[in-house]
Every structure is written in C-alpha cells, then in structure tokens.
C-alpha cells in the first residue's frame, strides 16, 4: 500500500488516498482502499495519526524536532578515501611485516595511517596531529576511533605519552623503509603492470628552522629561496607516474653526484637489470654518463643550454636543415587557440653513438621571449639611469661606475643582452652583438641527449616531458604535503618525517590516477578539499545517540565514484575498545 495525492478544484485542494496494488491474472492493477480526506485538514492531526497507527507496545518512531540535537561533527571524507586507497595499495599488509612493532601496540599500519592521512588533508607537525584528530573522524579498520589526549597545563598542550607514541612510530617506520619501498614497487608492478624501462629522477630541497641535524643539514643551493637556512636534498624516483623510492642527501650535495648511488640502489634493491635513466639538466656530467655506460645502463637527459659550447652549433644545424617532426600536443596545449606547436629534429652528436634531439616549442619560446624582453627593459632603464648620472657628474669615478654597471647587469641577467663602454668620461651602452643573438636563438629550444638507438625523436620528447610528473610530485611534497619547514633535530626523525610525506604522495598519486581514469577534471588537491564536505555527525535523538554521515557536495560524490567507494559509513566501534588515546 502507498499514499497518493490528487489535486481537485482547479488546484485549490489536495486530497490523500490509500492505494494498494493487486494482481489480476498476469496484470498488476491498483485500487483505492480509503479516501483519507483533504491534506490541509489532516496535517494538524499528524501526531495523533502516527500514534494511532503504531502498535500499543511498540516504541514511538515519531520524534519531535526539539528532541533532536547534533552536538558534534567531524570531517570524514578525506579519511574515508585515504583508507580506501591505503588498503588498495596493500600498505597495511606491507607495513605490518615481520618487524612491525610490539605485540601490545596497535599495528604499525594503524599508527602510520593517521600520520599519512593528516598530510593529505591538514598537514602539520606531530604536535598538530592532536588538533587534526579533534576535527576529523579517524578510526582503525576495526572501528576504534583515534582520540587526542590533552594536558591541563604547560606550554605543550598534547599529552607526552601520545607524542611519544607518534615519535616511536616514526622510528619504527624508518627501520622498515627499504623493505616497504621494495614491497610497494612489486605491488604496483603486479597491480598496474608497470614496466621498469624508463626511470625518472629529480631532486629538490627543503629547509630547516634552526640548526637541524648536523649530519645532513647543510648550506647549499636553495630551491626555496632560503639561502640562509640549512637544508636537506630529496631525490624522488618515479616509474610510470608512480613514486617508487626516495633518497635523502645532505644539503650541500651536488645533484649530479647522487645519480650513481640511486642507479646502484635500483639495480640491487629492485632487481632491475637494465634501465633508461631520464634526468634533468642538473644530472648531466661526464662521470655520470660514463658510469651508466660502464654499467650497461641507458640514459636520456637534457643538456644545459648555456654551459656547453656545442649547443649553439646544434641549434644552428637544426635551423639550417629544417627537417622538423611534429610532436603531439599535450592536454594543456589543446586548451589554447591556436594550439602551440612542438617540433623536434635529430642532429649529429659530437661522439660516436651519441644522439642529440633539438626540440622547438612555440609555447616555451613565447614565454622565454617575454621574460627576455622584460629583463632587457628593466636592465635598459638601470643602464640609462647610470648614463644620466655620469653625464650630470654625480657619478664620475671609474671604479664606482663599473660597480654600478655590474649590479645593474647582474640583477636581471643583463650581461646576456647588453655591452657597455666608458671612454673619455662618457658612458654608453648598446645591445650585445653576439650574446643577444645567441639568447634569441635559444628561446624555445631544449636539447636532449641519449645513446638509445631504438627510440625515435618524438618518443624521446614524450619521455622527457614525463619529468613534469616528478616536478608535480615536488609541488605536492612541498605544498600539499607540507614537509617544510622541518623542525626535527635528529637525523633519523627527519628521514622518517620525509618518508611519511613520500607515503602520502603515493596515496595522492593513486587518487590522481583514479580521477584521470574516470575522465574527471578535478585535481587531487581540490578533491581532498571537496571530500571534507562529507562529515560524520553525532545525533542525540530523544536520549539515544546515533552517528550519521552527510553525503557531501557534488564534487565529493564525483571523487567517490572515481575511486570506487560505495559505502560511506564508518565501521562500528568494538564494545571493548571504542577509542584509542
């Protein structure tokens, strides 16, 4: 049976009827059981109708609105999806290996999961983890909820016993690093059939607040524009878009000196016999290339454009021959009108067996041309100001004029574009006849070197462009995952801190790949944010407590569909241990 409403009297009144379905031979028909009356007249008697329809001994199923309250609510969506991906990647079974901590502790995976999930939704230190647990609903696979433990007084508000548990978790996790990374690689290989052919590697840096551990906290080239802060280098190895390993180096190491160590680790630990190493311009050195040759490994690397005399010869040869091949446009390029072209041409290398590809990108040329014109404009204004000062006599000593010109040329790479002279106390400047022509020739050009004979120029460009995955990985590690600045003072804690960020990056890449497979336009940072609209709400209903889950925004629903999450309800907590402090 069901209720049916019907409007009569030119839409003035709505009547309710009780209707039932019945079967007559092979047909299903309907008939009116009772005419209940006008809807507007029945509404004031709703409570009486409900009580009359209920059995006398059954509890009331009808609750007044003032008997319902929602005293607490927590974000749940990011934790739900992070747990789903965490289990899909088998991180729980991998972490809970043979040496996963004391028997009376929660399993290592259950203690690592909050550290990883917090970095995906609300990155912070181990001290900030307590506040995150306060605002997010985080539970184990069995349903026990993680709860923060606070102190009543003191500068540090988090209970020391809980902090010590998180620090012990970091220490235990680092011990398992090599085993975990190896197991994750084999799991990814089995799940997604990744091929160990092209290995992508690049380096970034992150800085310390304060001294940092003396073993690895060193001054070096800072990609964070913090030259006065000690730093540490992080090298990320990626394969088919998946991060499979990371390495931590002292902050004063040169990028190129890390290649041999990384390749040796790949051969030994991951049982990869032969790889083609793909690296950026900072990885190129004669020593590295010789090491790869001697180890029967391949390479595909970018060449530094300004530090090699042969670069300009390669570009002039490509321009004179004009045998360009068109490269497929990327996704971002298709959004532009007209679509910028990318061309490639192979030119003869200077050594036997060495192949060089000259890449010409219209999009890159437009950007570099605009930056060069801006630099020339700013440098020109600075040089003109110096000329006027010399002419007025306010700047007349030759050594001071030279110092002022040096500062002006260094500020915007002006030495690449201008030349100057001081003769008979007259200062003049002009466009550099040689350097400026070279700079214009370099605009939009990228050079790739390899000794792989089975790869075409177009394939080489496609492979080199995949280094952007590593660069996006750095953006996640240093932005979404917030591994900087680092406050730890012990080397092992720093390495464990970075390992947690690397695991979070792995989970983040899993989400990103799910979104791409579902043809979603959402980025992973936006997806994690949208998932926060899925919340656990604690309801008090007439004295009883019930945990409900909101459905979230349409973007959150899109993420759940892409990931394959069908049930949003958290697991019910066990009676013996509903919470973990």
XYZ file of C-alpha atoms in Angstrom:
581
model
C 0.000 0.000 0.000
C 1.008 3.597 -0.508
C -0.390 7.110 -0.323
C -1.391 9.017 -3.414
C -2.249 12.707 -3.581
C -4.674 14.183 -6.096
C -5.471 17.844 -6.675
C -9.041 18.898 -7.439
C -10.997 22.113 -7.611
C -8.717 23.797 -10.144
C -5.678 23.177 -7.890
C -7.285 24.586 -4.770
C -7.390 21.419 -2.631
C -5.152 18.321 -2.365
C -6.730 15.012 -1.230
C -4.971 11.898 0.091
C -5.974 8.355 -0.853
C -4.701 4.999 0.416
C -3.975 2.826 -2.626
C -2.885 -0.808 -2.928
C -1.524 -2.942 -5.749
C -3.138 -6.294 -6.574
C -2.662 -8.902 -9.296
C -5.460 -9.996 -11.614
C -4.223 -12.942 -13.671
C -0.977 -11.641 -15.210
C -1.660 -7.935 -14.769
C -0.885 -5.697 -11.782
C -3.689 -3.264 -11.014
C -4.372 -0.624 -8.364
C -7.436 0.199 -6.295
C -8.351 2.825 -3.723
C -8.701 1.346 -0.247
C -9.738 4.525 1.528
C -10.248 8.227 0.925
C -8.403 9.927 3.796
C -9.527 13.483 3.161
C -8.012 16.865 2.497
C -4.282 17.174 3.154
C -4.503 20.606 4.775
C -7.111 19.353 7.265
C -5.156 16.194 8.143
C -1.820 17.947 8.787
C -2.661 19.321 12.298
C -3.574 15.752 13.425
C -0.347 14.119 12.208
C 0.928 13.212 15.697
C -2.388 11.581 16.606
C -2.434 9.627 13.340
C 1.092 8.294 13.929
C 0.277 7.168 17.479
C -2.965 5.548 16.319
C -1.213 3.586 13.578
C 1.542 2.259 15.877
C 1.115 -0.879 17.971
C 0.417 -0.155 21.612
C 3.525 -1.950 22.904
C 5.971 -0.660 20.233
C 8.306 2.273 20.981
C 7.459 5.563 19.358
C 9.063 6.067 15.958
C 7.978 9.665 15.747
C 10.274 12.298 17.328
C 9.695 15.995 17.656
C 12.284 18.357 16.175
C 13.165 19.860 19.556
C 14.133 16.376 20.776
C 16.951 16.144 18.207
C 20.376 17.793 18.580
C 23.734 17.485 16.830
C 26.375 18.272 19.476
C 29.429 17.190 17.415
C 30.530 16.799 13.786
C 33.828 15.768 12.196
C 35.254 15.723 8.658
C 35.218 12.164 7.350
C 35.519 12.158 3.548
C 39.333 12.566 3.240
C 39.934 9.827 5.815
C 37.426 7.530 4.069
C 39.106 7.853 0.649
C 42.628 7.765 2.088
C 41.807 4.497 3.872
C 40.326 3.018 0.681
C 43.453 3.837 -1.348
C 45.746 2.825 1.542
C 44.196 -0.649 1.519
C 44.059 -0.886 -2.279
C 47.810 -0.317 -2.420
C 48.207 -3.022 0.268
C 50.059 -0.607 2.531
C 48.504 -2.149 5.643
C 49.766 -5.659 4.900
C 53.139 -4.302 3.739
C 53.691 -2.188 6.836
C 52.565 -4.957 9.193
C 55.506 -7.079 8.163
C 57.714 -9.308 10.298
C 59.156 -6.459 12.383
C 56.153 -4.192 12.815
C 56.450 -3.247 16.499
C 55.398 -4.618 19.850
C 52.544 -7.068 20.074
C 50.654 -4.965 22.620
C 50.803 -1.831 20.436
C 48.295 -1.045 17.686
C 49.750 -2.480 14.449
C 52.297 -0.269 12.695
C 49.935 0.328 9.782
C 47.213 1.625 12.115
C 49.655 4.079 13.680
C 51.137 5.168 10.337
C 47.752 5.729 8.686
C 46.814 8.831 10.771
C 50.233 10.334 10.002
C 49.727 9.775 6.264
C 46.062 10.836 6.152
C 46.745 14.048 8.067
C 49.318 15.098 5.463
C 46.727 14.683 2.713
C 44.078 16.819 4.402
C 45.663 19.024 7.064
C 49.475 18.764 7.053
C 51.330 19.728 10.179
C 53.737 18.501 12.841
C 53.188 15.637 15.245
C 52.057 18.250 17.793
C 49.385 19.456 15.339
C 48.183 15.882 14.864
C 46.140 16.100 18.080
C 44.086 19.008 16.766
C 43.595 17.180 13.476
C 42.248 14.157 15.365
C 39.897 16.546 17.161
C 38.437 17.854 13.878
C 38.499 14.691 11.738
C 36.879 11.327 12.352
C 39.798 8.873 12.195
C 39.363 5.222 13.038
C 41.095 1.885 12.630
C 39.896 -0.849 10.288
C 38.026 -2.398 13.226
C 36.244 0.873 14.038
C 38.193 2.082 17.101
C 38.472 5.847 16.901
C 41.731 7.729 17.433
C 41.205 10.458 20.040
C 43.613 13.258 21.026
C 44.930 13.335 24.568
C 45.436 16.812 26.030
C 47.252 18.132 29.080
C 45.634 20.530 31.517
C 48.646 22.846 31.732
C 52.048 23.528 30.240
C 53.375 25.069 27.039
C 52.943 21.791 25.132
C 49.229 21.014 25.254
C 49.454 17.466 23.881
C 49.988 14.646 26.344
C 53.579 13.477 26.191
C 52.631 9.784 26.115
C 50.697 10.312 22.901
C 53.525 12.356 21.373
C 55.988 9.620 22.320
C 53.806 7.057 20.531
C 53.926 9.100 17.304
C 57.689 9.554 17.596
C 58.165 5.836 18.212
C 56.029 5.181 15.143
C 58.377 7.356 13.074
C 61.398 5.476 14.397
C 59.855 2.059 13.644
C 58.721 3.194 10.199
C 62.205 4.295 9.180
C 63.627 0.883 10.087
C 61.224 -0.632 7.547
C 61.912 1.903 4.756
C 63.922 -0.248 2.352
C 61.639 -3.252 2.808
C 58.462 -1.185 2.436
C 59.620 0.615 -0.718
C 60.640 -2.666 -2.322
C 57.322 -4.323 -1.419
C 55.361 -1.319 -2.710
C 57.235 -1.482 -6.022
C 56.399 -5.157 -6.530
C 52.783 -4.497 -5.510
C 52.497 -1.682 -8.075
C 54.128 -3.868 -10.692
C 51.547 -6.615 -10.095
C 48.553 -4.263 -9.849
C 49.263 -1.956 -12.769
C 51.773 -3.898 -14.889
C 54.308 -1.080 -14.754
C 57.384 -1.640 -16.863
C 60.848 -0.984 -15.463
C 62.204 0.718 -18.579
C 62.206 4.479 -18.084
C 63.255 5.634 -14.611
C 62.571 9.306 -13.873
C 64.685 11.034 -11.255
C 64.982 14.575 -9.983
C 65.988 16.411 -6.837
C 64.516 19.141 -4.682
C 65.456 20.713 -1.359
C 63.661 21.592 1.836
C 64.931 23.757 4.651
C 65.182 23.625 8.434
C 64.080 26.083 11.059
C 67.202 26.411 13.203
C 70.292 24.263 13.005
C 68.839 20.874 12.121
C 70.834 17.630 12.453
C 74.486 18.310 11.664
C 74.852 15.124 9.575
C 72.519 16.278 6.772
C 71.552 19.910 7.489
C 73.964 21.849 5.273
C 74.037 25.103 3.347
C 73.613 24.663 -0.385
C 71.738 25.833 -3.455
C 68.228 26.575 -2.131
C 65.268 25.990 -4.429
C 63.094 27.561 -1.716
C 64.896 30.914 -1.914
C 66.133 30.430 1.647
C 69.940 30.575 1.243
C 70.415 31.437 4.936
C 68.636 28.281 6.098
C 70.309 24.909 6.307
C 68.654 22.376 4.052
C 68.407 18.746 3.015
C 68.118 17.311 -0.504
C 65.374 14.869 -1.500
C 65.640 12.755 -4.633
C 62.464 11.125 -5.963
C 62.478 8.117 -8.305
C 59.326 7.609 -10.382
C 58.225 4.913 -12.797
C 55.076 5.130 -14.950
C 53.983 8.088 -12.855
C 54.351 6.192 -9.547
C 56.902 7.218 -6.896
C 58.757 4.018 -6.056
C 61.621 5.329 -3.936
C 63.097 8.439 -2.424
C 66.563 9.321 -1.157
C 67.660 11.894 1.405
C 71.034 13.608 0.953
C 72.987 16.288 2.790
C 72.012 19.790 1.750
C 75.383 20.596 0.163
C 75.452 17.628 -2.254
C 75.560 18.448 -5.953
C 72.649 16.980 -7.907
C 74.857 15.118 -10.324
C 76.795 13.327 -7.579
C 73.674 11.438 -6.449
C 72.978 9.627 -9.735
C 75.438 6.749 -9.305
C 74.098 5.954 -5.827
C 70.474 5.973 -6.993
C 71.127 3.753 -10.022
C 73.051 1.257 -7.883
C 70.137 1.101 -5.429
C 67.667 0.443 -8.251
C 69.791 -2.408 -9.605
C 70.334 -4.025 -6.222
C 67.133 -3.498 -4.256
C 64.519 -3.572 -7.018
C 66.189 -6.278 -9.109
C 66.090 -4.143 -12.265
C 68.825 -5.318 -14.610
C 68.741 -2.510 -17.159
C 67.119 0.911 -17.038
C 66.983 4.030 -19.168
C 67.716 6.864 -16.758
C 65.728 10.034 -17.506
C 67.009 13.147 -15.753
C 67.046 16.909 -15.974
C 69.964 19.136 -16.961
C 71.430 19.156 -13.444
C 72.073 15.410 -13.640
C 74.393 15.598 -16.656
C 78.091 15.088 -16.104
C 80.798 13.189 -17.949
C 81.278 10.978 -14.887
C 77.565 10.058 -14.693
C 77.335 9.200 -18.370
C 80.489 7.087 -18.186
C 79.130 5.244 -15.131
C 75.860 4.492 -16.933
C 77.743 3.252 -19.993
C 80.024 1.026 -17.942
C 77.039 -0.461 -16.095
C 75.254 -1.137 -19.416
C 72.502 1.302 -18.463
C 70.793 3.724 -20.803
C 70.127 7.414 -20.322
C 68.012 10.214 -21.721
C 68.963 13.589 -20.285
C 68.516 17.257 -21.011
C 71.558 19.345 -21.891
C 72.432 22.631 -20.243
C 71.974 25.253 -22.904
C 74.400 27.964 -21.819
C 77.266 25.909 -20.351
C 78.097 23.883 -23.446
C 79.762 25.393 -26.493
C 78.278 22.785 -28.835
C 74.668 23.758 -28.046
C 74.618 26.755 -30.342
C 76.127 24.616 -33.134
C 73.371 22.012 -32.692
C 70.664 24.688 -32.897
C 72.195 26.328 -35.984
C 72.425 22.933 -37.691
C 68.768 22.186 -36.943
C 67.652 25.609 -38.197
C 69.649 25.267 -41.420
C 68.415 21.737 -42.195
C 64.763 22.349 -41.313
C 63.852 18.632 -41.013
C 61.402 19.041 -38.172
C 58.969 16.385 -36.932
C 55.700 17.438 -35.297
C 55.130 16.248 -31.706
C 51.632 15.550 -30.349
C 50.256 18.441 -28.304
C 49.672 17.938 -24.597
C 46.359 18.320 -22.787
C 47.149 21.876 -21.661
C 48.187 22.876 -25.199
C 44.787 21.871 -26.627
C 43.148 24.465 -24.367
C 44.946 27.269 -26.250
C 43.830 28.755 -29.538
C 45.733 28.396 -31.779
C 47.332 25.229 -30.451
C 51.094 25.868 -29.919
C 53.346 23.574 -31.906
C 56.224 21.462 -30.633
C 58.784 20.197 -33.160
C 61.846 18.007 -32.845
C 64.815 17.236 -35.056
C 67.774 14.896 -34.626
C 71.239 16.293 -35.296
C 74.608 14.568 -35.334
C 76.258 14.209 -31.925
C 79.888 15.043 -31.282
C 80.722 11.497 -30.133
C 80.147 8.117 -31.811
C 76.791 6.606 -30.842
C 75.554 9.805 -29.172
C 72.218 11.138 -30.451
C 71.072 14.724 -29.902
C 67.493 15.962 -30.353
C 66.736 19.661 -30.734
C 63.219 20.489 -29.524
C 61.466 23.693 -30.578
C 58.399 24.664 -28.516
C 56.273 27.659 -29.539
C 54.761 27.895 -26.056
C 58.175 27.918 -24.390
C 59.529 30.382 -26.956
C 56.691 32.819 -26.235
C 57.347 32.636 -22.503
C 61.133 32.978 -22.759
C 60.823 35.838 -25.263
C 58.521 37.754 -22.950
C 60.883 37.192 -19.994
C 63.878 38.305 -22.059
C 62.077 41.480 -23.220
C 61.093 42.263 -19.634
C 64.672 41.769 -18.440
C 66.010 43.937 -21.257
C 63.530 46.692 -20.422
C 64.470 46.719 -16.740
C 68.206 46.487 -17.404
C 67.959 49.214 -20.047
C 66.295 51.568 -17.558
C 69.024 50.872 -14.991
C 71.802 51.492 -17.531
C 70.117 54.672 -18.752
C 69.952 55.949 -15.175
C 73.694 55.308 -14.827
C 74.363 57.153 -18.113
C 72.412 60.185 -16.896
C 74.256 60.210 -13.563
C 77.623 60.085 -15.378
C 76.510 62.859 -17.721
C 75.404 65.063 -14.787
C 78.631 64.388 -12.929
C 77.029 62.764 -9.867
C 78.816 59.510 -10.748
C 82.289 60.069 -12.143
C 84.830 57.687 -10.589
C 85.526 54.777 -12.987
C 85.537 52.053 -10.307
C 82.188 53.259 -8.941
C 80.732 53.387 -12.458
C 81.934 49.833 -13.077
C 80.432 48.636 -9.784
C 77.070 50.273 -10.570
C 77.021 48.703 -14.056
C 77.925 45.272 -12.628
C 74.997 45.469 -10.204
C 72.604 46.546 -12.954
C 73.698 43.735 -15.304
C 73.611 41.050 -12.606
C 70.126 41.944 -11.373
C 68.204 40.792 -14.466
C 70.832 38.753 -16.377
C 71.616 41.933 -18.291
C 75.097 40.700 -19.265
C 73.338 38.396 -21.740
C 71.802 41.325 -23.603
C 73.962 44.479 -23.248
C 77.514 45.672 -23.630
C 78.916 48.977 -22.383
C 81.983 51.183 -22.510
C 83.473 54.142 -20.622
C 85.687 56.363 -22.762
C 86.791 59.939 -22.083
C 84.415 60.076 -19.085
C 81.477 59.281 -21.371
C 79.367 56.222 -20.563
C 77.473 54.380 -23.317
C 75.727 51.042 -23.683
C 74.244 49.010 -26.535
C 72.762 45.611 -27.303
C 75.390 42.875 -27.249
C 76.085 41.872 -30.879
C 76.919 38.215 -30.054
C 75.293 37.256 -26.736
C 71.880 38.700 -27.621
C 71.780 36.762 -30.902
C 72.615 33.563 -29.005
C 69.875 34.241 -26.451
C 67.302 34.747 -29.184
C 68.404 31.510 -30.848
C 67.990 29.610 -27.549
C 64.425 30.802 -26.960
C 62.006 27.892 -27.080
C 64.790 25.363 -27.608
C 65.502 22.287 -25.493
C 68.202 19.704 -26.232
C 68.048 16.023 -25.271
C 70.935 13.557 -25.421
C 70.780 9.760 -25.436
C 72.582 6.701 -26.737
C 69.425 4.591 -27.052
C 69.159 3.584 -30.701
C 65.637 2.192 -30.565
C 63.897 5.446 -29.626
C 62.548 7.956 -32.122
C 62.875 11.742 -31.716
C 59.144 12.074 -30.959
C 59.328 9.288 -28.362
C 62.325 10.966 -26.741
C 60.372 14.222 -26.366
C 57.379 12.388 -24.888
C 59.599 10.587 -22.371
C 61.406 13.769 -21.351
C 58.108 15.597 -20.847
C 57.151 12.963 -18.276
C 59.721 14.545 -15.980
C 56.905 17.003 -15.257
C 55.385 14.200 -13.147
C 58.406 14.419 -10.881
C 58.134 18.213 -10.732
C 54.435 17.939 -9.860
C 55.471 15.429 -7.234
C 57.744 18.039 -5.695
C 54.863 20.515 -5.724
C 52.804 18.006 -3.731
C 55.634 17.127 -1.368
C 56.363 20.768 -0.610
C 52.855 22.161 -0.950
C 50.042 19.715 -0.373
C 52.109 17.508 1.941
C 53.898 20.411 3.654
C 57.158 18.714 4.531
C 58.748 22.120 5.013
C 59.930 23.697 7.173
C 61.325 20.798 9.197
C 61.625 21.234 12.962
C 63.100 17.836 13.906
C 66.587 17.861 15.404
C 67.522 14.191 14.937
C 68.615 12.862 11.553
C 66.523 9.688 11.824
C 63.375 11.679 12.652
C 63.958 13.935 9.648
C 64.278 10.932 7.367
C 61.139 9.353 8.873
C 59.248 12.651 8.516
C 60.114 12.715 4.804
C 59.173 9.026 4.463
C 55.663 9.762 5.796
C 55.365 12.546 3.221
C 56.512 10.130 0.499
C 53.839 7.589 1.505
C 51.231 10.338 1.448
C 52.454 11.331 -2.014
C 51.992 7.709 -3.140
C 48.372 7.737 -1.924
C 47.838 11.122 -3.560
C 49.117 9.824 -6.913
C 46.729 6.873 -6.625
C 43.844 9.348 -6.266
C 45.108 11.430 -9.169
C 45.308 8.393 -11.427
C 41.776 7.328 -10.421
C 40.487 10.783 -11.335
C 42.222 10.693 -14.727
C 40.856 7.215 -15.470
C 37.344 8.492 -14.712
C 37.908 11.455 -17.097
C 37.472 13.837 -14.176
C 38.862 17.358 -14.458
C 39.374 17.644 -10.681
C 42.897 17.945 -9.344
C 43.873 15.895 -6.324
C 44.266 18.944 -4.002
C 40.759 20.103 -4.962
C 39.443 16.568 -4.493
C 40.834 16.280 -0.948
C 39.258 19.627 -0.109
C 35.888 18.664 -1.611
C 35.847 15.441 0.399
C 35.749 17.464 3.627
C 32.064 18.162 2.907
C 31.407 14.505 3.803
C 31.059 14.690 7.576
C 30.233 12.391 10.464
C 27.524 13.952 12.636
C 26.679 12.780 16.139
C 22.899 12.989 16.713
C 21.142 12.871 20.059
C 17.589 11.625 19.385
C 15.322 11.571 22.401
C 18.202 10.484 24.646
C 19.724 7.967 22.212
C 22.956 8.598 20.252
C 23.326 7.887 16.536
C 26.235 8.536 14.136
C 25.139 9.775 10.703
C 27.140 10.665 7.597
C 26.359 13.570 5.273
C 26.568 12.931 1.544
C 28.783 15.910 0.740
C 28.959 18.122 -2.336
C 28.582 17.036 -5.952
C 32.371 17.200 -6.325
C 32.769 14.882 -3.348
C 30.311 12.459 -4.972
C 32.354 12.639 -8.175
C 35.520 11.703 -6.268
C 33.799 8.758 -4.567
C 32.606 7.436 -7.942
C 36.094 7.773 -9.433
C 37.719 5.947 -6.519
C 35.036 3.272 -6.298
C 33.814 3.943 -2.758
C 30.192 2.797 -2.430
C 29.646 2.828 1.346
C 30.391 5.994 3.321
C 29.512 4.653 6.761
C 32.440 4.248 9.194
C 32.896 0.792 10.720
C 31.052 0.420 14.045
C 33.436 0.632 17.013
C 34.022 -2.505 19.088
C 32.477 -2.605 22.542
C 35.750 -3.379 24.340
C 37.846 -0.574 22.746
C 35.716 2.148 21.114
C 38.542 4.713 21.244
C 42.354 4.784 21.222
C 44.100 7.579 23.119
